[in-house]
Short mmCIF file of C-alpha atoms and ligand atoms in Angstrom, two decimals:
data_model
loop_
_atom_site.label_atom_id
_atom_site.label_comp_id
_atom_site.label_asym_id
_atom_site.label_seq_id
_atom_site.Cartn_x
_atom_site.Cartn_y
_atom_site.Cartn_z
CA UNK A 99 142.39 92.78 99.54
CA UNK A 100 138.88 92.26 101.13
CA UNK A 101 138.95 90.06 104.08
CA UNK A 102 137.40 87.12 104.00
CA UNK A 103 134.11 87.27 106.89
CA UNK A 104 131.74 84.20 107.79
CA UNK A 105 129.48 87.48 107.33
CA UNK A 106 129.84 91.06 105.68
CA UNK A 107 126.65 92.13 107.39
CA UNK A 108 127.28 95.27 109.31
CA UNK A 109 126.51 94.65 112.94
CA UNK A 110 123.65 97.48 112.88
CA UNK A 111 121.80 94.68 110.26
CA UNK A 112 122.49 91.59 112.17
CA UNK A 113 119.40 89.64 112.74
CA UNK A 114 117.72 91.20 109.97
CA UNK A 115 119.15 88.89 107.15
CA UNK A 116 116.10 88.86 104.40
CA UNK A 117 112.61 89.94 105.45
CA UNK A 118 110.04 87.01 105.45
CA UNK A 119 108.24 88.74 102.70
CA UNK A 120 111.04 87.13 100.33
CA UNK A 121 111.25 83.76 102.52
CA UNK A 122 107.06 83.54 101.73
CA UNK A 123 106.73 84.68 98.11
CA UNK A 124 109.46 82.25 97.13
CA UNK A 125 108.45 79.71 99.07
CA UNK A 126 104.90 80.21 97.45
CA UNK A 127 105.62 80.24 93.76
CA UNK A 128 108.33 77.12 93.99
CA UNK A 129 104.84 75.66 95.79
CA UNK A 130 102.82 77.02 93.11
CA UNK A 131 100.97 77.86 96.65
CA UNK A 132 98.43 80.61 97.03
CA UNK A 133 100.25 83.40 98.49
CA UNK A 134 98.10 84.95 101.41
CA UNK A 135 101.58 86.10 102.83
CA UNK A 136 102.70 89.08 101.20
CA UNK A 137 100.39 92.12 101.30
CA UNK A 138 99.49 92.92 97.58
CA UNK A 139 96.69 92.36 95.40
CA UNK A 140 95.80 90.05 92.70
CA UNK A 141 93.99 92.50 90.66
CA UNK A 142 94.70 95.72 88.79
CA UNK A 143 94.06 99.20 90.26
CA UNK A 144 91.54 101.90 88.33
CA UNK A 145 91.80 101.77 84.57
CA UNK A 146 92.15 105.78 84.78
CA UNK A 147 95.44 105.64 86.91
CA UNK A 148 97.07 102.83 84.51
CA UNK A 149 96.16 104.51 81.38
CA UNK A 150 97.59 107.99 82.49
CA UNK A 151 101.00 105.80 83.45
CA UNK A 152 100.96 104.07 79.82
CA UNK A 153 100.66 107.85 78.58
CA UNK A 154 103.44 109.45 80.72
CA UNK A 155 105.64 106.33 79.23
CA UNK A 156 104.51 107.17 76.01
CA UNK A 157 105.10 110.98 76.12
CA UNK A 158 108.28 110.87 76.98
CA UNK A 159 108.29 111.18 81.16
CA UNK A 160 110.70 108.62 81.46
CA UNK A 161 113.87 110.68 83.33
CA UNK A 162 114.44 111.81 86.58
CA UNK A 163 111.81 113.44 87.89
CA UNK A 164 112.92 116.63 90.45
CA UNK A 165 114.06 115.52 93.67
CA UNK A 166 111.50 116.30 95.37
CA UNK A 167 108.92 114.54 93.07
CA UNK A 168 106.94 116.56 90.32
CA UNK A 169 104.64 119.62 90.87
CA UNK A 170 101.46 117.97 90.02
CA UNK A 171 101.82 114.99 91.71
CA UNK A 172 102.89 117.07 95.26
CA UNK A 173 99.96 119.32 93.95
CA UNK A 174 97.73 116.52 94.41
CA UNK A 175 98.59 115.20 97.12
CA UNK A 176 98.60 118.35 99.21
CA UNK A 177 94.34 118.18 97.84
CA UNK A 178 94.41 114.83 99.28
CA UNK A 179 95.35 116.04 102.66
CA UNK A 180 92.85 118.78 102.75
CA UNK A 181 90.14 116.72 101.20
CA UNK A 182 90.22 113.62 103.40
CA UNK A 183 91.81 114.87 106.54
CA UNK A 184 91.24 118.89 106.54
CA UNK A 185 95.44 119.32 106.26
CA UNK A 186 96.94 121.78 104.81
CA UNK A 187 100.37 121.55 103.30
CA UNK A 188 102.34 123.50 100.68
CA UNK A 189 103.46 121.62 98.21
CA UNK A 190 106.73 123.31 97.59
CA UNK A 191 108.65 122.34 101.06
CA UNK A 192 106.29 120.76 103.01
CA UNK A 193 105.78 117.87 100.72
CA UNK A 194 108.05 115.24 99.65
CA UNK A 195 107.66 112.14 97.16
CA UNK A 196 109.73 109.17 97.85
CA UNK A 197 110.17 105.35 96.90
CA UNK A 198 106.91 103.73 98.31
CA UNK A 199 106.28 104.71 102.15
CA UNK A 200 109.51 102.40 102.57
CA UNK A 201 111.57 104.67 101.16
CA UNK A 202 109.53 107.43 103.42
CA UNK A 203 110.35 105.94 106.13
CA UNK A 204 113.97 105.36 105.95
CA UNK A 205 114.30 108.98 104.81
CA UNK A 206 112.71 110.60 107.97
CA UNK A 207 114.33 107.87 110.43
CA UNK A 208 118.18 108.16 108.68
CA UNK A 209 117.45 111.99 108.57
CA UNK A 210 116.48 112.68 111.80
CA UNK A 211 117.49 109.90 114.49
CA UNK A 212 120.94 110.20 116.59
CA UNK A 213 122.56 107.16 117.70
CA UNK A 214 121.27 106.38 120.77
CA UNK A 215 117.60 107.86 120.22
CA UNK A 216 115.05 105.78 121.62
CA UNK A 217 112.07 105.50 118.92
CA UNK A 218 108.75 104.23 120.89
CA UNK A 219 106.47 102.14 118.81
CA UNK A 220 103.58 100.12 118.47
CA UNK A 221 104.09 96.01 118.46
CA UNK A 222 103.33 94.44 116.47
CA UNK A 223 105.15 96.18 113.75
CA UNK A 224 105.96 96.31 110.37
CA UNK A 225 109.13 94.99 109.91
CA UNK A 226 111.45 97.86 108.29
CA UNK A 227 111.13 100.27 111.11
CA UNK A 228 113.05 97.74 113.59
CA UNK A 229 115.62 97.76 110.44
CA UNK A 230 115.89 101.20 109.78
CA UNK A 231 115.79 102.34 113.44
CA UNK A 232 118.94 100.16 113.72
CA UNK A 233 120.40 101.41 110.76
CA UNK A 234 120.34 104.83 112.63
CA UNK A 235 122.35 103.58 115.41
CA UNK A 236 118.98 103.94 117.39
CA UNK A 237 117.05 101.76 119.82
CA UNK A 238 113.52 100.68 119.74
CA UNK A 239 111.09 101.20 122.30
CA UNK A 240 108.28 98.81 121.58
CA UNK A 241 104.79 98.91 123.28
CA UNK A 242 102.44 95.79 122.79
CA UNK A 243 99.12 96.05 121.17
CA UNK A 244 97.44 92.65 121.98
CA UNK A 245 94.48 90.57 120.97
CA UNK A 246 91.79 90.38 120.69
CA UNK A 247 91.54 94.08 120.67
CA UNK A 248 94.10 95.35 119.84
CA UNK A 249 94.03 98.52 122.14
CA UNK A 250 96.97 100.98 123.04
CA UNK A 251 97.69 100.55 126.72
CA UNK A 252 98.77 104.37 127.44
CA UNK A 253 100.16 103.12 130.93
CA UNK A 254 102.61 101.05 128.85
CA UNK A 255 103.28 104.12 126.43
CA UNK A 256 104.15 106.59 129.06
CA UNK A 257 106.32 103.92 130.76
CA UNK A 258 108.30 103.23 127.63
CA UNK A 259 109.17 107.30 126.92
CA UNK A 260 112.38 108.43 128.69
CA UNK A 261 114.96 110.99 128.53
CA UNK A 262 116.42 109.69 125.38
CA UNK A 263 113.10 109.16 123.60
CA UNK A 264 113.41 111.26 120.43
CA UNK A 265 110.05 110.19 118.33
CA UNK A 266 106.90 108.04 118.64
CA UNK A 267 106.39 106.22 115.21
CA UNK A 268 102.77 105.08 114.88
CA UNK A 269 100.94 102.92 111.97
CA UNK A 270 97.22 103.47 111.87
CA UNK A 271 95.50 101.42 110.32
CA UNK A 272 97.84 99.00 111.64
CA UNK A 273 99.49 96.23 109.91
CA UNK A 274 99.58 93.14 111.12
CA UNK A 275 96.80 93.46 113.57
CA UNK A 276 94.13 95.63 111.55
CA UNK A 277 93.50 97.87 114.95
CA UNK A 278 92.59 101.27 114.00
CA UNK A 279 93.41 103.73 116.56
CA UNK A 280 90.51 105.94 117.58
CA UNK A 281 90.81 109.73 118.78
CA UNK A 282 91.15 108.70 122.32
CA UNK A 283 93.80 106.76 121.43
CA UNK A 284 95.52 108.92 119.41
CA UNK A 285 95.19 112.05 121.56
CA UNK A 286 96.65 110.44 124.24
CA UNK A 287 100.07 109.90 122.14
CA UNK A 288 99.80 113.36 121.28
CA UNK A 289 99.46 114.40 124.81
CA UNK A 290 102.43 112.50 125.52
CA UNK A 291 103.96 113.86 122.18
CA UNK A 292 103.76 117.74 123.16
CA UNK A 293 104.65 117.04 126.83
CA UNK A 294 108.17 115.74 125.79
CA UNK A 295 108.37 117.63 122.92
CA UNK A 296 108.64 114.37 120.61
CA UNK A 297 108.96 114.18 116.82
CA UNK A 298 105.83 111.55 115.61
CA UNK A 299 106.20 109.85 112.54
CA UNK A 300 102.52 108.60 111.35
CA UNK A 301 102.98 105.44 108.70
CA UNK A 302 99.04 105.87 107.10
CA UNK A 303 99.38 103.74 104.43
CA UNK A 304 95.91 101.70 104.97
CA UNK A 305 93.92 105.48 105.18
CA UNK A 306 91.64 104.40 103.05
CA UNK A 307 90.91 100.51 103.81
CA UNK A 308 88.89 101.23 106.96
CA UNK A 309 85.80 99.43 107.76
CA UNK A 310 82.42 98.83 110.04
CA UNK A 311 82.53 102.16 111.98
CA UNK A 312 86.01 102.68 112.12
CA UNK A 313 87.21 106.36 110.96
CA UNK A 314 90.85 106.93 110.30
CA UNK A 315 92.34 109.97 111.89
CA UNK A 316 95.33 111.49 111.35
CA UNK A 317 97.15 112.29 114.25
CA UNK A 318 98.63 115.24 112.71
CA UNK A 319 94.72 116.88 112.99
CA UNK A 320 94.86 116.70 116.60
CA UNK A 321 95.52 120.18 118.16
CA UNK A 322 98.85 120.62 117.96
CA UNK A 323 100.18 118.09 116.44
CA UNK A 324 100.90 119.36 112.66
CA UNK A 325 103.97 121.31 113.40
CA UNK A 326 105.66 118.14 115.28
CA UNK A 327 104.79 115.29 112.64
CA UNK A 328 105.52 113.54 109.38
CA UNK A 329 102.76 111.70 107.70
CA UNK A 330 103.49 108.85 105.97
CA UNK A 331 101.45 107.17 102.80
CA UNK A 332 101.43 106.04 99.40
CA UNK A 333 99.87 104.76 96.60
CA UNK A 334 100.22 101.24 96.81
CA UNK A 335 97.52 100.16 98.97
CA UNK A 336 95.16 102.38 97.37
CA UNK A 337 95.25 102.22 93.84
CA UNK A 338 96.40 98.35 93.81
CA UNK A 339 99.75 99.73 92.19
CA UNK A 340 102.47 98.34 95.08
CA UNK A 341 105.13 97.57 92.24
CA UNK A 342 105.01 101.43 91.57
CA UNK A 343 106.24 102.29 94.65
CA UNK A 344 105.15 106.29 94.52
CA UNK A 345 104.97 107.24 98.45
CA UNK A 346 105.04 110.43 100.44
CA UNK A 347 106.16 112.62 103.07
CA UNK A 348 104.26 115.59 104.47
CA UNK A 349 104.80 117.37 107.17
CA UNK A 350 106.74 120.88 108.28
CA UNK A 351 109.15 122.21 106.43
CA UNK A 352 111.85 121.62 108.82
CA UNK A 353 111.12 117.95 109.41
CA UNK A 354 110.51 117.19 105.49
CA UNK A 355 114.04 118.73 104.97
CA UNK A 356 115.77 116.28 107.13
CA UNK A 357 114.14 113.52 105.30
CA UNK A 358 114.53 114.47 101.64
CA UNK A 359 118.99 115.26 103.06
CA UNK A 360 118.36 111.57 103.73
CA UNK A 361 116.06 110.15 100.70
CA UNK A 362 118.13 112.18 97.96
CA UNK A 363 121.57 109.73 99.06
CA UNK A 364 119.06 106.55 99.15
CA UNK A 365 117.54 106.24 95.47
CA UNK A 366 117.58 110.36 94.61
CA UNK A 367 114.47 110.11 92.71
CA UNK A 368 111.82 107.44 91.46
CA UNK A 369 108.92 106.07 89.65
CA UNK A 370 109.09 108.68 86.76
CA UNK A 371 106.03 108.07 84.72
CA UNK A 372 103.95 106.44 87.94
CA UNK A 373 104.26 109.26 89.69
CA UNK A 374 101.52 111.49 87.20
CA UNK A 375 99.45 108.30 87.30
CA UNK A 376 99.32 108.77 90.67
CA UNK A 377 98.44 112.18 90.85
CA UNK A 378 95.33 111.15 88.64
CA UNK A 379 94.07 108.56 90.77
CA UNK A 380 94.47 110.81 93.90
CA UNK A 381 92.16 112.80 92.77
CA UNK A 382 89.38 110.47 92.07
CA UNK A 383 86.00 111.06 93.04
CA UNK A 384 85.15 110.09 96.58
CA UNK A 385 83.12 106.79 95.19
CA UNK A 386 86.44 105.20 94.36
CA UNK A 387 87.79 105.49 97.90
CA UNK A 388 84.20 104.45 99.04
CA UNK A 389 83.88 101.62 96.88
CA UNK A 390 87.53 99.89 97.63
CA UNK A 391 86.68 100.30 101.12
CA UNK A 392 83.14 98.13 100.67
CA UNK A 393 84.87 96.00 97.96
CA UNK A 394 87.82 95.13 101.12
CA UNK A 395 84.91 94.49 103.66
CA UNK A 396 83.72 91.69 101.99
CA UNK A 397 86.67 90.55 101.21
CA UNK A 398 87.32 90.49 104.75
CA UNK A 399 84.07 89.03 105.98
CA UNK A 400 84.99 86.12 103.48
CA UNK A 401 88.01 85.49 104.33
CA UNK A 402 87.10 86.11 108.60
CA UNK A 403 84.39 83.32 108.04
CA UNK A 404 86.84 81.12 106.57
CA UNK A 405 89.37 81.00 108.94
CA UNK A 406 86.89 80.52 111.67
CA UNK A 407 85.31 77.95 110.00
CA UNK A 408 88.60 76.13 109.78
CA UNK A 409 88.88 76.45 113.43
CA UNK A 410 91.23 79.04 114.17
CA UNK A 411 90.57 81.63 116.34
CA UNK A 412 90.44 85.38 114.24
CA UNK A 413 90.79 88.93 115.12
CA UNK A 414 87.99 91.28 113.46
CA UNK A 415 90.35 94.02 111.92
CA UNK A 416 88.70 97.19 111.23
CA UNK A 417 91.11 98.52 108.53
CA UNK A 418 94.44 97.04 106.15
CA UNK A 419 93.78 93.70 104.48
CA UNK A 420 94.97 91.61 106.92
CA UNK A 421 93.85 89.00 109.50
CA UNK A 422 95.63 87.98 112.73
CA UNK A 423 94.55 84.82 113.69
CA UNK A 424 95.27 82.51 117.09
CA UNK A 425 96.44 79.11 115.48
CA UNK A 426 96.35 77.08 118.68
CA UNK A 427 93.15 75.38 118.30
CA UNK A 428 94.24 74.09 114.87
CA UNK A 429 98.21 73.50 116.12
CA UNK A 430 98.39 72.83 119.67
CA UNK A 431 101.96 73.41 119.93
CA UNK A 432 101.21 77.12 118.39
CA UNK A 433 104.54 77.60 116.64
CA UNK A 434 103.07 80.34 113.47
CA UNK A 435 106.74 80.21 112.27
CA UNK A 436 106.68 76.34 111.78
CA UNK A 437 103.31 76.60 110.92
CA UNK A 438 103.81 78.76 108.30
CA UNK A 439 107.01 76.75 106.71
CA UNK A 440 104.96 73.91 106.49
CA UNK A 441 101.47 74.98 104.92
CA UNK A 442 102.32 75.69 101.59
CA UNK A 443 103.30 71.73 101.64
CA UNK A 444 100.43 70.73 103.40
CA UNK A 445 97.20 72.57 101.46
CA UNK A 446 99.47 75.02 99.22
CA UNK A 447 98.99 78.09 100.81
CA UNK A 448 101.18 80.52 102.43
CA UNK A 449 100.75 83.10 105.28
CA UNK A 450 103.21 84.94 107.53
CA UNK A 451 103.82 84.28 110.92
CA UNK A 452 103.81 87.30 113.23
CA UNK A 453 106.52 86.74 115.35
CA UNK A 454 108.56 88.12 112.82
CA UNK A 455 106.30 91.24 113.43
CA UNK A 456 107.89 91.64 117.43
CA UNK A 457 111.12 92.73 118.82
CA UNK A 458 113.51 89.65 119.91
CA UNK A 459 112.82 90.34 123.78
CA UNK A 460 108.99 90.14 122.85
CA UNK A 461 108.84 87.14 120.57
CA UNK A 462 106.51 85.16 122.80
CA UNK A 463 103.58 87.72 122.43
CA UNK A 464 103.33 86.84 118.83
CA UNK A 465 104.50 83.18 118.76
CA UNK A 466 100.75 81.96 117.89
CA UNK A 467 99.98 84.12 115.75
CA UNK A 468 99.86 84.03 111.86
CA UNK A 469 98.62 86.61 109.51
CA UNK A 470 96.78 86.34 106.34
CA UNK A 471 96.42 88.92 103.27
CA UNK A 472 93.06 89.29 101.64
CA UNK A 473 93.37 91.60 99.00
CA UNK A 474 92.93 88.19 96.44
CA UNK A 475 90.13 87.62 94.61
CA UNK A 476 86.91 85.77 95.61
CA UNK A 477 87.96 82.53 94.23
CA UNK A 478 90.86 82.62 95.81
CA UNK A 479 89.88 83.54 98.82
CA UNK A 480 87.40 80.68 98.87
CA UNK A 481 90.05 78.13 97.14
CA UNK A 482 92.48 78.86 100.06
CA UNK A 483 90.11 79.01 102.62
CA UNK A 484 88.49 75.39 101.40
CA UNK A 485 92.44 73.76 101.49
CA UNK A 486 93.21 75.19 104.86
CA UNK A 487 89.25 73.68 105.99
CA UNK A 488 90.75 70.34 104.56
CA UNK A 489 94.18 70.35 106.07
CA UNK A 490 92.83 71.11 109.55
CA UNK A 491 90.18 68.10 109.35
C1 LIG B 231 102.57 99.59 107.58
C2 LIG B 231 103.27 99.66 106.28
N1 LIG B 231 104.07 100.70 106.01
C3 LIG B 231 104.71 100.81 104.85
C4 LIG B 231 104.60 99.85 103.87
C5 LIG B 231 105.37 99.99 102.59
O1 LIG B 231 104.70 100.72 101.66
P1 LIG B 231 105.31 100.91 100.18
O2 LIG B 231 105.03 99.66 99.43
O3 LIG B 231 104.60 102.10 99.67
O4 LIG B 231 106.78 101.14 100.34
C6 LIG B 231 103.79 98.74 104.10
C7 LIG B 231 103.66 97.68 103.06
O5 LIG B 231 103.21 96.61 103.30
C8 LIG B 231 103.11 98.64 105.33
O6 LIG B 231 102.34 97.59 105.60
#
């Protein structure tokens, strides 16, 4: 007989019930709000990349693909690499294609961590690497970025590697905040990296939404740092396909082996037919990246002038499609997380409040704070930016 729990949560998953993505999109459509919460778009990626999915479906590509994700699509992502950040990776072992960069993730944190491994990461953070760190029977090792700038304070990162520090996991560009790190930045974690021989896991999902003079950099192009890292991305963010979920690993043989032991037990294989259609838009020519890049900016400059001219306080990011903003001047009392419950009944939109973004010990930092998406189109932008004017005033 099963015994009857108050909870059948494992301990290594309490505290991390449902992730406020859920709590926001529901709360949205019962609202009918507009959903700035949840980090997709409301428009369709390039009609080249859907049409070559509606042809895989049609010619039959609708089994499991190989475990380690079919030859074109690894094919073209190892171009990718070389194209955009001069990498060089074989596809057959040093490439690995996975459910979505969440599925990435998991793999190389189940398939490498011990218990007891201290992870150090930046904070804010996305919220399934607190999750999946757990799941490990790790610990996390958070280091604060904070506004306005968003900078990495290297005094902080050295202080928060010790003996049982097994890997740094960074996220550039970074979601929530939008920071990009630059190569001072990033050499320093790879100076820290090599001088206690970590393992760096690199989440570059936003490579290609980077704006003003911002330049993403992978950190596995520093001197180096290739043979000790896994890069992380995938096609969602790009190709305004995040339902497809087609994400990758790539990264040394020996590393991408410990992931795929781990992603093979989680869903074995995915996306069939999406994964071709990937492939396709990969290798688009470099307009396409340049264009959703400039079509995001003004996006963003919308959407910035909006929320200042409803009288919060907003962080400039340079990359993702997000904005942090300081909701104090608009709700004294600067609780995002009540904040955000209540907004889709006051003006009908939603956001997401970043303390759900900081380890429990840090939840203070991010207490004000409230993100908003703005990969939406213009007119919505504009609609939710004219009810948030009118339920400030
Ligand atoms: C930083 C970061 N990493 C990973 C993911 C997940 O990517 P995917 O949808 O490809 O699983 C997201 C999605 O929002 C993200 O913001």
């Amino acid at each position: 007989m099963v015994a009857v729990r108050e909870s059948h949560l494992t301990s290594r998953l309490q505290g991390f019930g449902s992730t406020i993505f859920a709590e926001m999109t529901a709360l949205a459509q019962e609202k009918g709000a507009l959903n700035l919460g949840q980090g997709f778009p409301d428009y369709d990626g390039p009609r080249a990349v859907l049409d070559a999915a509606i042809a895989a479906i049609e010619s039959g590509q609708n089994q499991y693909p190989p475990g380690p994700g079919i030859a074109d699509l690894r094919l073209a992502i190892s171009e990718h690499q070389r194209r955009f950040h001069g990498l060089e990776y074989d596809p057959d072992g040093e490439i690995l294609v996975t459910a979505g960069a969440t599925e990435a993730l998991a793999g190389s944190l189940l398939g490498i961590l011990e218990t007891g491994d201290e992870v150090v990461l930046l904070e804010p953070m996305y919220d399934s690497y607190q999750a999946c760190i757990a799941l490990a029977g790790a610990i996390t090792r958070p280091v604060t970025l904070r506004p306005p700038s968003y900078r990495l304070d290297v005094d902080a990162l050295r202080s928060a590697i010790s003996a049982r520090t097994r890997m740094i996991l960074v996220n550039t560009p970074h979601n929530p905040t939008g920071a990009v790190l630059d190569r001072t930045e990033l050499q320093a974690i790879a100076d820290l990296a090599i001088e206690h021989d970590l393992i760096v896991v690199s989440d570059e999902v936003y490579e290609h939404l980077v704006y003003d003079d911002a330049k993403h950099v992978s950190i596995a192009s520093l001197p180096g740092m290739r043979e000790r890292t896994l890069v992380i991305s995938s096609g969602g963010k790009t190709f305004n396909t995040t339902g497809w979920k087609v994400g990758w690993v790539c990264g040394p043989a020996g590393l991408v082996a410990a992931a795929r032991a781990a992603k093979q037990f989680l869903t074995y294989v995915s996306s069939g037919p999406f994964q071709p259609a990937i492939a396709v838009g990969l290798r688009l020519p470099d307009s396409y990246f340049v264009e959703l890049a400039a079509d995001l900016r003004r996006k963003r400059d919308r959407l910035m002038s909006g929320l200042e001219a409803a009288g919060f306080e907003a962080f400039r990011p340079r990359g993702t499609y997000f904005i942090t903003v300081d909701i104090r001047n608009v709700r004294p009392d600067g609780d995002g997380y009540a904040f955000c419950r209540e907004l889709p009944d006051r003006c009908g939109v939603v956001g997401v409040p970043n303390v759900v973004f900081y380890d429990r010990a840090h939840e203070r930092e991010g207490r004000h704070l409230v993100r908003f998406a703005f990969c939406k189109r213009e007119e919505v932008i504009d609609e939710a930016v004219a009810r948030l004017k009118r339920a400030g005033s």
